[in-house]
PDB file of C-alpha atoms in Angstrom:
ATOM      1  CA  UNK A   1     123.583  39.786  56.117  1.00  0.00           C
ATOM      2  CA  UNK A   2     124.975  39.388  59.617  1.00  0.00           C
ATOM      3  CA  UNK A   3     125.993  42.548  61.443  1.00  0.00           C
ATOM      4  CA  UNK A   4     126.776  43.802  64.934  1.00  0.00           C
ATOM      5  CA  UNK A   5     124.346  46.402  66.275  1.00  0.00           C
ATOM      6  CA  UNK A   6     123.902  48.343  69.511  1.00  0.00           C
ATOM      7  CA  UNK A   7     120.571  49.653  70.780  1.00  0.00           C
ATOM      8  CA  UNK A   8     122.028  51.322  73.871  1.00  0.00           C
ATOM      9  CA  UNK A   9     125.467  52.424  74.971  1.00  0.00           C
ATOM     10  CA  UNK A  10     127.417  50.592  77.633  1.00  0.00           C
ATOM     11  CA  UNK A  11     129.914  47.784  78.042  1.00  0.00           C
ATOM     12  CA  UNK A  12     130.708  44.978  75.597  1.00  0.00           C
ATOM     13  CA  UNK A  13     127.482  43.253  76.607  1.00  0.00           C
ATOM     14  CA  UNK A  14     125.443  45.714  74.478  1.00  0.00           C
ATOM     15  CA  UNK A  15     126.875  44.232  71.262  1.00  0.00           C
ATOM     16  CA  UNK A  16     124.347  42.105  69.387  1.00  0.00           C
ATOM     17  CA  UNK A  17     124.764  39.920  66.297  1.00  0.00           C
ATOM     18  CA  UNK A  18     121.686  40.374  64.121  1.00  0.00           C
ATOM     19  CA  UNK A  19     120.399  39.641  60.624  1.00  0.00           C
ATOM     20  CA  UNK A  20     119.697  42.817  58.606  1.00  0.00           C
ATOM     21  CA  UNK A  21     119.019  43.635  54.998  1.00  0.00           C
ATOM     22  CA  UNK A  22     122.145  43.950  52.850  1.00  0.00           C
ATOM     23  CA  UNK A  23     122.559  47.635  51.917  1.00  0.00           C
ATOM     24  CA  UNK A  24     122.924  48.883  48.362  1.00  0.00           C
ATOM     25  CA  UNK A  25     125.279  51.626  47.181  1.00  0.00           C
ATOM     26  CA  UNK A  26     123.882  55.002  46.218  1.00  0.00           C
ATOM     27  CA  UNK A  27     125.486  57.594  43.922  1.00  0.00           C
ATOM     28  CA  UNK A  28     129.194  57.939  44.644  1.00  0.00           C
ATOM     29  CA  UNK A  29     129.223  54.876  46.914  1.00  0.00           C
ATOM     30  CA  UNK A  30     130.553  51.326  46.800  1.00  0.00           C
ATOM     31  CA  UNK A  31     129.325  48.151  48.477  1.00  0.00           C
ATOM     32  CA  UNK A  32     132.209  46.246  50.071  1.00  0.00           C
ATOM     33  CA  UNK A  33     132.046  42.539  50.886  1.00  0.00           C
ATOM     34  CA  UNK A  34     134.200  42.618  54.001  1.00  0.00           C
ATOM     35  CA  UNK A  35     136.960  40.017  54.271  1.00  0.00           C
ATOM     36  CA  UNK A  36     138.548  41.548  57.384  1.00  0.00           C
ATOM     37  CA  UNK A  37     137.385  44.233  59.814  1.00  0.00           C
ATOM     38  CA  UNK A  38     139.708  46.379  61.907  1.00  0.00           C
ATOM     39  CA  UNK A  39     139.169  46.541  65.671  1.00  0.00           C
ATOM     40  CA  UNK A  40     140.063  49.941  67.136  1.00  0.00           C
ATOM     41  CA  UNK A  41     139.685  51.820  70.406  1.00  0.00           C
ATOM     42  CA  UNK A  42     137.407  54.343  68.694  1.00  0.00           C
ATOM     43  CA  UNK A  43     134.901  51.484  68.360  1.00  0.00           C
ATOM     44  CA  UNK A  44     134.813  51.147  72.146  1.00  0.00           C
ATOM     45  CA  UNK A  45     134.317  54.912  72.500  1.00  0.00           C
ATOM     46  CA  UNK A  46     131.271  54.748  70.200  1.00  0.00           C
ATOM     47  CA  UNK A  47     129.925  51.706  72.058  1.00  0.00           C
ATOM     48  CA  UNK A  48     130.359  53.254  75.517  1.00  0.00           C
ATOM     49  CA  UNK A  49     128.898  56.629  74.565  1.00  0.00           C
ATOM     50  CA  UNK A  50     132.147  58.535  75.074  1.00  0.00           C
ATOM     51  CA  UNK A  51     131.806  59.534  71.419  1.00  0.00           C
ATOM     52  CA  UNK A  52     128.027  59.889  70.925  1.00  0.00           C
ATOM     53  CA  UNK A  53     126.312  58.062  68.057  1.00  0.00           C
ATOM     54  CA  UNK A  54     122.667  57.992  66.984  1.00  0.00           C
ATOM     55  CA  UNK A  55     121.006  54.811  68.262  1.00  0.00           C
ATOM     56  CA  UNK A  56     120.375  52.130  67.198  1.00  0.00           C
ATOM     57  CA  UNK A  57     123.706  51.942  65.431  1.00  0.00           C
ATOM     58  CA  UNK A  58     126.235  49.706  63.806  1.00  0.00           C
ATOM     59  CA  UNK A  59     129.842  49.786  64.919  1.00  0.00           C
ATOM     60  CA  UNK A  60     133.268  49.876  63.323  1.00  0.00           C
ATOM     61  CA  UNK A  61     135.143  52.303  61.068  1.00  0.00           C
ATOM     62  CA  UNK A  62     137.658  50.109  59.238  1.00  0.00           C
ATOM     63  CA  UNK A  63     137.557  47.151  56.913  1.00  0.00           C
ATOM     64  CA  UNK A  64     138.820  45.657  53.685  1.00  0.00           C
ATOM     65  CA  UNK A  65     137.408  43.364  51.069  1.00  0.00           C
ATOM     66  CA  UNK A  66     136.143  43.151  47.519  1.00  0.00           C
ATOM     67  CA  UNK A  67     133.921  45.710  45.826  1.00  0.00           C
ATOM     68  CA  UNK A  68     130.595  43.932  45.359  1.00  0.00           C
ATOM     69  CA  UNK A  69     128.814  46.750  43.504  1.00  0.00           C
ATOM     70  CA  UNK A  70     129.363  50.412  42.598  1.00  0.00           C
ATOM     71  CA  UNK A  71     126.855  53.237  42.679  1.00  0.00           C
ATOM     72  CA  UNK A  72     126.070  55.746  39.991  1.00  0.00           C
ATOM     73  CA  UNK A  73     128.976  57.958  38.960  1.00  0.00           C
ATOM     74  CA  UNK A  74     131.718  55.869  40.584  1.00  0.00           C
ATOM     75  CA  UNK A  75     134.877  55.646  38.472  1.00  0.00           C
ATOM     76  CA  UNK A  76     137.445  55.160  41.246  1.00  0.00           C
ATOM     77  CA  UNK A  77     136.538  51.453  41.665  1.00  0.00           C
ATOM     78  CA  UNK A  78     135.067  48.575  39.716  1.00  0.00           C
ATOM     79  CA  UNK A  79     133.331  45.457  40.967  1.00  0.00           C
ATOM     80  CA  UNK A  80     135.912  42.898  42.055  1.00  0.00           C
ATOM     81  CA  UNK A  81     138.554  45.430  43.158  1.00  0.00           C
ATOM     82  CA  UNK A  82     140.226  44.977  46.522  1.00  0.00           C
ATOM     83  CA  UNK A  83     139.538  48.025  48.655  1.00  0.00           C
ATOM     84  CA  UNK A  84     140.099  49.252  52.189  1.00  0.00           C
ATOM     85  CA  UNK A  85     138.491  52.042  54.205  1.00  0.00           C
ATOM     86  CA  UNK A  86     139.086  53.569  57.623  1.00  0.00           C
ATOM     87  CA  UNK A  87     137.049  56.759  57.936  1.00  0.00           C
ATOM     88  CA  UNK A  88     133.545  55.433  58.175  1.00  0.00           C
ATOM     89  CA  UNK A  89     130.661  55.662  58.105  1.00  0.00           C
ATOM     90  CA  UNK A  90     130.119  53.596  61.238  1.00  0.00           C
ATOM     91  CA  UNK A  91     128.951  50.069  60.495  1.00  0.00           C
ATOM     92  CA  UNK A  92     132.016  48.084  59.424  1.00  0.00           C
ATOM     93  CA  UNK A  93     131.152  45.242  61.837  1.00  0.00           C
ATOM     94  CA  UNK A  94     129.132  43.478  59.132  1.00  0.00           C
ATOM     95  CA  UNK A  95     129.450  41.129  56.187  1.00  0.00           C
ATOM     96  CA  UNK A  96     128.828  44.042  53.792  1.00  0.00           C
ATOM     97  CA  UNK A  97     129.320  47.777  54.203  1.00  0.00           C
ATOM     98  CA  UNK A  98     128.558  50.794  52.031  1.00  0.00           C
ATOM     99  CA  UNK A  99     131.194  53.541  51.956  1.00  0.00           C
ATOM    100  CA  UNK A 100     131.805  56.601  49.821  1.00  0.00           C
ATOM    101  CA  UNK A 101     134.143  55.786  46.961  1.00  0.00           C
ATOM    102  CA  UNK A 102     136.350  58.784  47.759  1.00  0.00           C
ATOM    103  CA  UNK A 103     136.790  57.537  51.347  1.00  0.00           C
ATOM    104  CA  UNK A 104     138.247  54.174  50.271  1.00  0.00           C
ATOM    105  CA  UNK A 105     141.647  53.269  48.809  1.00  0.00           C
ATOM    106  CA  UNK A 106     143.137  50.506  46.685  1.00  0.00           C
ATOM    107  CA  UNK A 107     145.832  48.524  48.511  1.00  0.00           C
ATOM    108  CA  UNK A 108     148.828  47.777  46.286  1.00  0.00           C
ATOM    109  CA  UNK A 109     149.712  44.306  45.055  1.00  0.00           C
ATOM    110  CA  UNK A 110     151.102  42.236  47.882  1.00  0.00           C
ATOM    111  CA  UNK A 111     148.902  43.816  50.560  1.00  0.00           C
ATOM    112  CA  UNK A 112     145.929  41.587  51.264  1.00  0.00           C
ATOM    113  CA  UNK A 113     142.651  42.387  52.948  1.00  0.00           C
ATOM    114  CA  UNK A 114     143.884  41.247  56.364  1.00  0.00           C
ATOM    115  CA  UNK A 115     146.930  43.521  56.390  1.00  0.00           C
ATOM    116  CA  UNK A 116     144.975  46.425  54.887  1.00  0.00           C
ATOM    117  CA  UNK A 117     142.235  46.166  57.520  1.00  0.00           C
ATOM    118  CA  UNK A 118     144.815  45.853  60.297  1.00  0.00           C
ATOM    119  CA  UNK A 119     146.967  48.698  59.030  1.00  0.00           C
ATOM    120  CA  UNK A 120     144.925  51.483  57.499  1.00  0.00           C
ATOM    121  CA  UNK A 121     143.357  53.376  60.397  1.00  0.00           C
ATOM    122  CA  UNK A 122     146.234  52.828  62.792  1.00  0.00           C
ATOM    123  CA  UNK A 123     148.887  53.298  60.101  1.00  0.00           C
ATOM    124  CA  UNK A 124     147.447  56.522  58.698  1.00  0.00           C
ATOM    125  CA  UNK A 125     147.175  57.752  62.288  1.00  0.00           C
ATOM    126  CA  UNK A 126     150.894  57.077  62.729  1.00  0.00           C
ATOM    127  CA  UNK A 127     151.589  58.777  59.387  1.00  0.00           C
ATOM    128  CA  UNK A 128     149.960  62.084  60.257  1.00  0.00           C
ATOM    129  CA  UNK A 129     151.329  62.050  63.810  1.00  0.00           C
ATOM    130  CA  UNK A 130     154.932  61.604  62.663  1.00  0.00           C
ATOM    131  CA  UNK A 131     154.931  63.465  59.351  1.00  0.00           C
ATOM    132  CA  UNK A 132     152.392  66.271  59.648  1.00  0.00           C
ATOM    133  CA  UNK A 133     151.182  66.887  63.219  1.00  0.00           C
ATOM    134  CA  UNK A 134     154.852  67.026  64.264  1.00  0.00           C
ATOM    135  CA  UNK A 135     157.353  66.590  61.400  1.00  0.00           C
ATOM    136  CA  UNK A 136     159.783  64.277  63.169  1.00  0.00           C
ATOM    137  CA  UNK A 137     163.485  64.551  62.318  1.00  0.00           C
ATOM    138  CA  UNK A 138     166.329  62.080  62.608  1.00  0.00           C
ATOM    139  CA  UNK A 139     168.137  62.285  65.929  1.00  0.00           C
ATOM    140  CA  UNK A 140     165.171  63.577  67.934  1.00  0.00           C
ATOM    141  CA  UNK A 141     164.034  61.669  71.019  1.00  0.00           C
ATOM    142  CA  UNK A 142     160.316  60.970  71.387  1.00  0.00           C
ATOM    143  CA  UNK A 143     157.993  59.379  73.936  1.00  0.00           C
ATOM    144  CA  UNK A 144     155.462  56.817  72.693  1.00  0.00           C
ATOM    145  CA  UNK A 145     152.923  55.461  75.145  1.00  0.00           C
ATOM    146  CA  UNK A 146     151.476  51.956  74.682  1.00  0.00           C
ATOM    147  CA  UNK A 147     154.423  51.154  72.430  1.00  0.00           C
ATOM    148  CA  UNK A 148     153.326  47.542  71.925  1.00  0.00           C
ATOM    149  CA  UNK A 149     149.759  48.446  70.999  1.00  0.00           C
ATOM    150  CA  UNK A 150     148.109  48.880  67.622  1.00  0.00           C
ATOM    151  CA  UNK A 151     149.134  52.460  66.812  1.00  0.00           C
ATOM    152  CA  UNK A 152     152.120  52.431  69.153  1.00  0.00           C
ATOM    153  CA  UNK A 153     153.790  49.484  67.428  1.00  0.00           C
ATOM    154  CA  UNK A 154     153.587  51.308  64.084  1.00  0.00           C
ATOM    155  CA  UNK A 155     154.766  54.599  65.601  1.00  0.00           C
ATOM    156  CA  UNK A 156     157.852  52.918  67.066  1.00  0.00           C
ATOM    157  CA  UNK A 157     158.859  51.282  63.787  1.00  0.00           C
ATOM    158  CA  UNK A 158     158.166  54.319  61.621  1.00  0.00           C
ATOM    159  CA  UNK A 159     159.969  56.668  63.997  1.00  0.00           C
ATOM    160  CA  UNK A 160     163.010  54.382  63.938  1.00  0.00           C
ATOM    161  CA  UNK A 161     162.898  54.404  60.119  1.00  0.00           C
ATOM    162  CA  UNK A 162     163.036  58.212  60.276  1.00  0.00           C
ATOM    163  CA  UNK A 163     166.049  57.958  62.575  1.00  0.00           C
ATOM    164  CA  UNK A 164     164.532  58.999  65.899  1.00  0.00           C
ATOM    165  CA  UNK A 165     165.419  57.735  69.365  1.00  0.00           C
ATOM    166  CA  UNK A 166     162.282  56.135  70.828  1.00  0.00           C
ATOM    167  CA  UNK A 167     161.322  55.933  74.477  1.00  0.00           C
ATOM    168  CA  UNK A 168     158.328  53.620  74.727  1.00  0.00           C
ATOM    169  CA  UNK A 169     156.070  52.763  77.625  1.00  0.00           C
ATOM    170  CA  UNK A 170     154.372  49.447  78.284  1.00  0.00           C
ATOM    171  CA  UNK A 171     152.138  47.944  80.935  1.00  0.00           C
ATOM    172  CA  UNK A 172     153.920  44.609  81.386  1.00  0.00           C
ATOM    173  CA  UNK A 173     157.294  42.937  80.905  1.00  0.00           C
ATOM    174  CA  UNK A 174     155.959  40.957  77.945  1.00  0.00           C
ATOM    175  CA  UNK A 175     154.807  44.115  76.212  1.00  0.00           C
ATOM    176  CA  UNK A 176     158.083  45.836  77.093  1.00  0.00           C
ATOM    177  CA  UNK A 177     159.951  43.008  75.353  1.00  0.00           C
ATOM    178  CA  UNK A 178     157.710  43.405  72.346  1.00  0.00           C
ATOM    179  CA  UNK A 179     158.378  47.161  72.225  1.00  0.00           C
ATOM    180  CA  UNK A 180     162.122  46.522  72.285  1.00  0.00           C
ATOM    181  CA  UNK A 181     161.763  43.981  69.487  1.00  0.00           C
ATOM    182  CA  UNK A 182     159.978  46.635  67.424  1.00  0.00           C
ATOM    183  CA  UNK A 183     162.956  48.952  67.871  1.00  0.00           C
ATOM    184  CA  UNK A 184     162.270  51.016  70.990  1.00  0.00           C
ATOM    185  CA  UNK A 185     165.588  52.235  72.427  1.00  0.00           C
ATOM    186  CA  UNK A 186     164.245  52.534  75.972  1.00  0.00           C
ATOM    187  CA  UNK A 187     161.103  51.084  77.556  1.00  0.00           C
ATOM    188  CA  UNK A 188     159.435  52.304  80.740  1.00  0.00           C
ATOM    189  CA  UNK A 189     156.928  50.195  82.676  1.00  0.00           C
ATOM    190  CA  UNK A 190     154.460  52.999  83.261  1.00  0.00           C
ATOM    191  CA  UNK A 191     152.498  51.184  85.980  1.00  0.00           C
ATOM    192  CA  UNK A 192     155.602  50.668  88.132  1.00  0.00           C
ATOM    193  CA  UNK A 193     157.955  53.507  87.234  1.00  0.00           C
ATOM    194  CA  UNK A 194     157.832  57.301  87.275  1.00  0.00           C
ATOM    195  CA  UNK A 195     157.608  58.007  83.548  1.00  0.00           C
ATOM    196  CA  UNK A 196     158.685  61.639  83.709  1.00  0.00           C
ATOM    197  CA  UNK A 197     161.644  60.889  85.986  1.00  0.00           C
ATOM    198  CA  UNK A 198     162.837  58.119  83.664  1.00  0.00           C
ATOM    199  CA  UNK A 199     162.420  60.334  80.598  1.00  0.00           C
ATOM    200  CA  UNK A 200     164.476  63.095  82.255  1.00  0.00           C
ATOM    201  CA  UNK A 201     167.123  60.546  83.209  1.00  0.00           C
ATOM    202  CA  UNK A 202     167.336  59.187  79.643  1.00  0.00           C
ATOM    203  CA  UNK A 203     167.459  62.661  78.079  1.00  0.00           C
ATOM    204  CA  UNK A 204     169.941  64.156  80.514  1.00  0.00           C
ATOM    205  CA  UNK A 205     167.252  66.307  82.097  1.00  0.00           C
ATOM    206  CA  UNK A 206     166.074  67.894  78.857  1.00  0.00           C
ATOM    207  CA  UNK A 207     162.819  66.027  78.262  1.00  0.00           C
ATOM    208  CA  UNK A 208     161.402  65.146  74.852  1.00  0.00           C
ATOM    209  CA  UNK A 209     160.313  67.583  72.120  1.00  0.00           C
ATOM    210  CA  UNK A 210     157.166  65.534  71.409  1.00  0.00           C
ATOM    211  CA  UNK A 211     155.176  62.887  73.281  1.00  0.00           C
ATOM    212  CA  UNK A 212     152.447  60.715  71.782  1.00  0.00           C
ATOM    213  CA  UNK A 213     149.817  59.669  74.332  1.00  0.00           C
ATOM    214  CA  UNK A 214     146.902  57.382  73.430  1.00  0.00           C
ATOM    215  CA  UNK A 215     146.288  56.231  77.009  1.00  0.00           C
ATOM    216  CA  UNK A 216     144.648  59.385  78.353  1.00  0.00           C
ATOM    217  CA  UNK A 217     143.806  59.872  82.011  1.00  0.00           C
ATOM    218  CA  UNK A 218     146.303  57.423  83.499  1.00  0.00           C
ATOM    219  CA  UNK A 219     149.380  58.859  81.782  1.00  0.00           C
ATOM    220  CA  UNK A 220     148.474  62.509  81.302  1.00  0.00           C
ATOM    221  CA  UNK A 221     150.464  64.072  84.140  1.00  0.00           C
ATOM    222  CA  UNK A 222     153.548  61.964  83.435  1.00  0.00           C
ATOM    223  CA  UNK A 223     153.451  62.912  79.774  1.00  0.00           C
ATOM    224  CA  UNK A 224     153.109  66.613  80.535  1.00  0.00           C
ATOM    225  CA  UNK A 225     156.093  66.453  82.900  1.00  0.00           C
ATOM    226  CA  UNK A 226     158.202  64.633  80.294  1.00  0.00           C
ATOM    227  CA  UNK A 227     158.254  67.452  77.744  1.00  0.00           C
ATOM    228  CA  UNK A 228     161.186  69.676  76.918  1.00  0.00           C
ATOM    229  CA  UNK A 229     160.808  73.443  76.756  1.00  0.00           C
ATOM    230  CA  UNK A 230     158.361  74.285  73.908  1.00  0.00           C
ATOM    231  CA  UNK A 231     157.543  70.584  73.662  1.00  0.00           C
ATOM    232  CA  UNK A 232     154.385  69.234  72.040  1.00  0.00           C
ATOM    233  CA  UNK A 233     151.943  66.949  73.858  1.00  0.00           C
ATOM    234  CA  UNK A 234     149.974  64.940  71.273  1.00  0.00           C
ATOM    235  CA  UNK A 235     146.940  63.454  73.034  1.00  0.00           C
ATOM    236  CA  UNK A 236     145.252  61.144  70.549  1.00  0.00           C
ATOM    237  CA  UNK A 237     143.374  58.550  72.606  1.00  0.00           C
ATOM    238  CA  UNK A 238     141.439  57.745  75.768  1.00  0.00           C
ATOM    239  CA  UNK A 239     142.233  54.091  76.487  1.00  0.00           C
ATOM    240  CA  UNK A 240     142.181  54.708  80.252  1.00  0.00           C
ATOM    241  CA  UNK A 241     139.529  57.430  80.109  1.00  0.00           C
ATOM    242  CA  UNK A 242     139.505  61.025  78.826  1.00  0.00           C
ATOM    243  CA  UNK A 243     142.477  63.226  79.634  1.00  0.00           C
ATOM    244  CA  UNK A 244     141.751  66.002  82.159  1.00  0.00           C
ATOM    245  CA  UNK A 245     141.247  69.654  81.336  1.00  0.00           C
ATOM    246  CA  UNK A 246     144.338  71.870  81.417  1.00  0.00           C
ATOM    247  CA  UNK A 247     144.520  75.443  82.605  1.00  0.00           C
ATOM    248  CA  UNK A 248     146.491  77.280  79.870  1.00  0.00           C
ATOM    249  CA  UNK A 249     148.787  78.918  82.419  1.00  0.00           C
ATOM    250  CA  UNK A 250     150.202  75.490  83.312  1.00  0.00           C
ATOM    251  CA  UNK A 251     151.531  75.120  79.783  1.00  0.00           C
ATOM    252  CA  UNK A 252     153.313  78.441  80.173  1.00  0.00           C
ATOM    253  CA  UNK A 253     154.765  77.650  83.577  1.00  0.00           C
ATOM    254  CA  UNK A 254     156.028  74.229  82.463  1.00  0.00           C
ATOM    255  CA  UNK A 255     158.038  75.608  79.555  1.00  0.00           C
ATOM    256  CA  UNK A 256     155.739  77.227  76.964  1.00  0.00           C
ATOM    257  CA  UNK A 257     154.338  73.813  76.062  1.00  0.00           C
ATOM    258  CA  UNK A 258     151.927  72.969  73.270  1.00  0.00           C
ATOM    259  CA  UNK A 259     148.958  70.589  73.576  1.00  0.00           C
ATOM    260  CA  UNK A 260     146.979  69.199  70.658  1.00  0.00           C
ATOM    261  CA  UNK A 261     144.119  66.701  70.443  1.00  0.00           C
ATOM    262  CA  UNK A 262     144.132  65.683  66.774  1.00  0.00           C
ATOM    263  CA  UNK A 263     141.977  63.169  64.942  1.00  0.00           C
ATOM    264  CA  UNK A 264     142.835  61.259  61.787  1.00  0.00           C
ATOM    265  CA  UNK A 265     139.722  62.411  59.972  1.00  0.00           C
ATOM    266  CA  UNK A 266     140.903  66.044  59.937  1.00  0.00           C
ATOM    267  CA  UNK A 267     144.180  64.920  58.336  1.00  0.00           C
ATOM    268  CA  UNK A 268     142.552  62.867  55.561  1.00  0.00           C
ATOM    269  CA  UNK A 269     139.737  65.316  54.927  1.00  0.00           C
ATOM    270  CA  UNK A 270     140.224  65.390  51.153  1.00  0.00           C
ATOM    271  CA  UNK A 271     140.626  62.490  48.743  1.00  0.00           C
ATOM    272  CA  UNK A 272     144.132  63.788  47.956  1.00  0.00           C
ATOM    273  CA  UNK A 273     145.134  63.726  51.632  1.00  0.00           C
ATOM    274  CA  UNK A 274     143.620  60.254  52.027  1.00  0.00           C
ATOM    275  CA  UNK A 275     145.515  58.857  49.042  1.00  0.00           C
ATOM    276  CA  UNK A 276     148.803  60.489  50.084  1.00  0.00           C
ATOM    277  CA  UNK A 277     148.541  59.202  53.659  1.00  0.00           C
ATOM    278  CA  UNK A 278     147.651  55.669  52.556  1.00  0.00           C
ATOM    279  CA  UNK A 279     150.443  55.665  49.965  1.00  0.00           C
ATOM    280  CA  UNK A 280     153.022  56.745  52.554  1.00  0.00           C
ATOM    281  CA  UNK A 281     151.855  53.903  54.803  1.00  0.00           C
ATOM    282  CA  UNK A 282     151.936  51.276  52.063  1.00  0.00           C
ATOM    283  CA  UNK A 283     155.400  52.513  51.038  1.00  0.00           C
ATOM    284  CA  UNK A 284     156.958  51.891  54.476  1.00  0.00           C
ATOM    285  CA  UNK A 285     155.248  48.501  54.620  1.00  0.00           C
ATOM    286  CA  UNK A 286     156.627  47.588  51.168  1.00  0.00           C
ATOM    287  CA  UNK A 287     160.126  48.663  52.206  1.00  0.00           C
ATOM    288  CA  UNK A 288     159.962  46.470  55.299  1.00  0.00           C
ATOM    289  CA  UNK A 289     160.354  49.489  57.581  1.00  0.00           C
ATOM    290  CA  UNK A 290     156.976  48.841  59.224  1.00  0.00           C
ATOM    291  CA  UNK A 291     155.674  45.333  59.871  1.00  0.00           C
ATOM    292  CA  UNK A 292     151.983  44.950  60.569  1.00  0.00           C
ATOM    293  CA  UNK A 293     151.569  42.342  63.266  1.00  0.00           C
ATOM    294  CA  UNK A 294     148.075  40.880  63.524  1.00  0.00           C
ATOM    295  CA  UNK A 295     148.191  39.710  67.095  1.00  0.00           C
ATOM    296  CA  UNK A 296     144.725  38.177  67.266  1.00  0.00           C
ATOM    297  CA  UNK A 297     141.602  37.552  65.198  1.00  0.00           C
ATOM    298  CA  UNK A 298     138.016  37.000  66.320  1.00  0.00           C
ATOM    299  CA  UNK A 299     134.945  35.802  64.446  1.00  0.00           C
ATOM    300  CA  UNK A 300     132.433  38.610  63.857  1.00  0.00           C
ATOM    301  CA  UNK A 301     130.015  36.797  66.152  1.00  0.00           C
ATOM    302  CA  UNK A 302     132.537  37.182  68.999  1.00  0.00           C
ATOM    303  CA  UNK A 303     132.789  40.971  68.827  1.00  0.00           C
ATOM    304  CA  UNK A 304     131.929  41.169  72.521  1.00  0.00           C
ATOM    305  CA  UNK A 305     134.927  39.016  73.440  1.00  0.00           C
ATOM    306  CA  UNK A 306     137.111  41.107  71.148  1.00  0.00           C
ATOM    307  CA  UNK A 307     136.083  44.310  72.940  1.00  0.00           C
ATOM    308  CA  UNK A 308     136.695  42.719  76.323  1.00  0.00           C
ATOM    309  CA  UNK A 309     140.189  41.703  75.252  1.00  0.00           C
ATOM    310  CA  UNK A 310     140.992  45.132  73.801  1.00  0.00           C
ATOM    311  CA  UNK A 311     139.805  47.052  76.865  1.00  0.00           C
ATOM    312  CA  UNK A 312     141.399  44.526  79.194  1.00  0.00           C
ATOM    313  CA  UNK A 313     144.834  45.221  77.674  1.00  0.00           C
ATOM    314  CA  UNK A 314     145.002  41.578  76.580  1.00  0.00           C
ATOM    315  CA  UNK A 315     145.817  42.310  72.935  1.00  0.00           C
ATOM    316  CA  UNK A 316     149.112  43.002  71.184  1.00  0.00           C
ATOM    317  CA  UNK A 317     149.541  44.612  67.790  1.00  0.00           C
ATOM    318  CA  UNK A 318     146.445  44.740  65.598  1.00  0.00           C
ATOM    319  CA  UNK A 319     143.186  42.866  66.077  1.00  0.00           C
ATOM    320  CA  UNK A 320     140.740  41.768  63.387  1.00  0.00           C
ATOM    321  CA  UNK A 321     137.157  40.601  63.190  1.00  0.00           C
ATOM    322  CA  UNK A 322     136.502  38.078  60.438  1.00  0.00           C
ATOM    323  CA  UNK A 323     132.972  37.866  58.940  1.00  0.00           C
TER     324      UNK A 323
END
């Protein structure tokens, strides 16, 4: 089969398309013939070495396709089933991928492989951020960075379905327009405007009870200064580089603030949590409350170009690799 491999960490140039032996499922595993592969920032963190991986390595955490074969003891799936996965193991950038059966889900009728691969990792991230990390309530005002991006675009729509007031940030006028089209009530151009000052202006000086920041280093200080007393800073990404360390006393002095750095995999740790999170996501998609916009697709062989586009802020919505 064809697969993307890295032998060293670095920029997009380390990605290599190679021919490797097609894997076979072991006990409790399924072999998936990928029809669509999700492109996510975590893939760039593995490639760059920010999140260490054992080399040489495959890449990619998310994909969807048909079950080609099942391993011993698997009853959750049968050959021919449509399935989607988003919690590894690393190696989704390939024509086939072996995953544990209890780490994959069955998309409902009407959700194809492309939508499932575009939605699952980013959508379940939005689910736990809005429903469990901070149980958002109608009428609350929130800050969502990168509101036109993969996770951000889902966060905006889902938060509006809950009844929240959404302040989004974007890096360009085009992306600001997109965020407004998704439902954002206010949009701040974070490269040109003082985010915290605008948030205070919008909220009458109060700040927001929760802020979702996937950008990292570039937006950290503005996010911290945007929070209301006892507000929660949810740092869940490093698109511009890792967020800086924080001296705990600062959180006290700025209003008894909370800071968390959650990861999806701790919120779908059990098969029950995985199924519940995926079901909640598929429910809001079915109701039309969240639309999954696949902004761009790339052939598997052009994974390097896909990474360059993602890191260059050239993408909107979700991105897919197609084997």
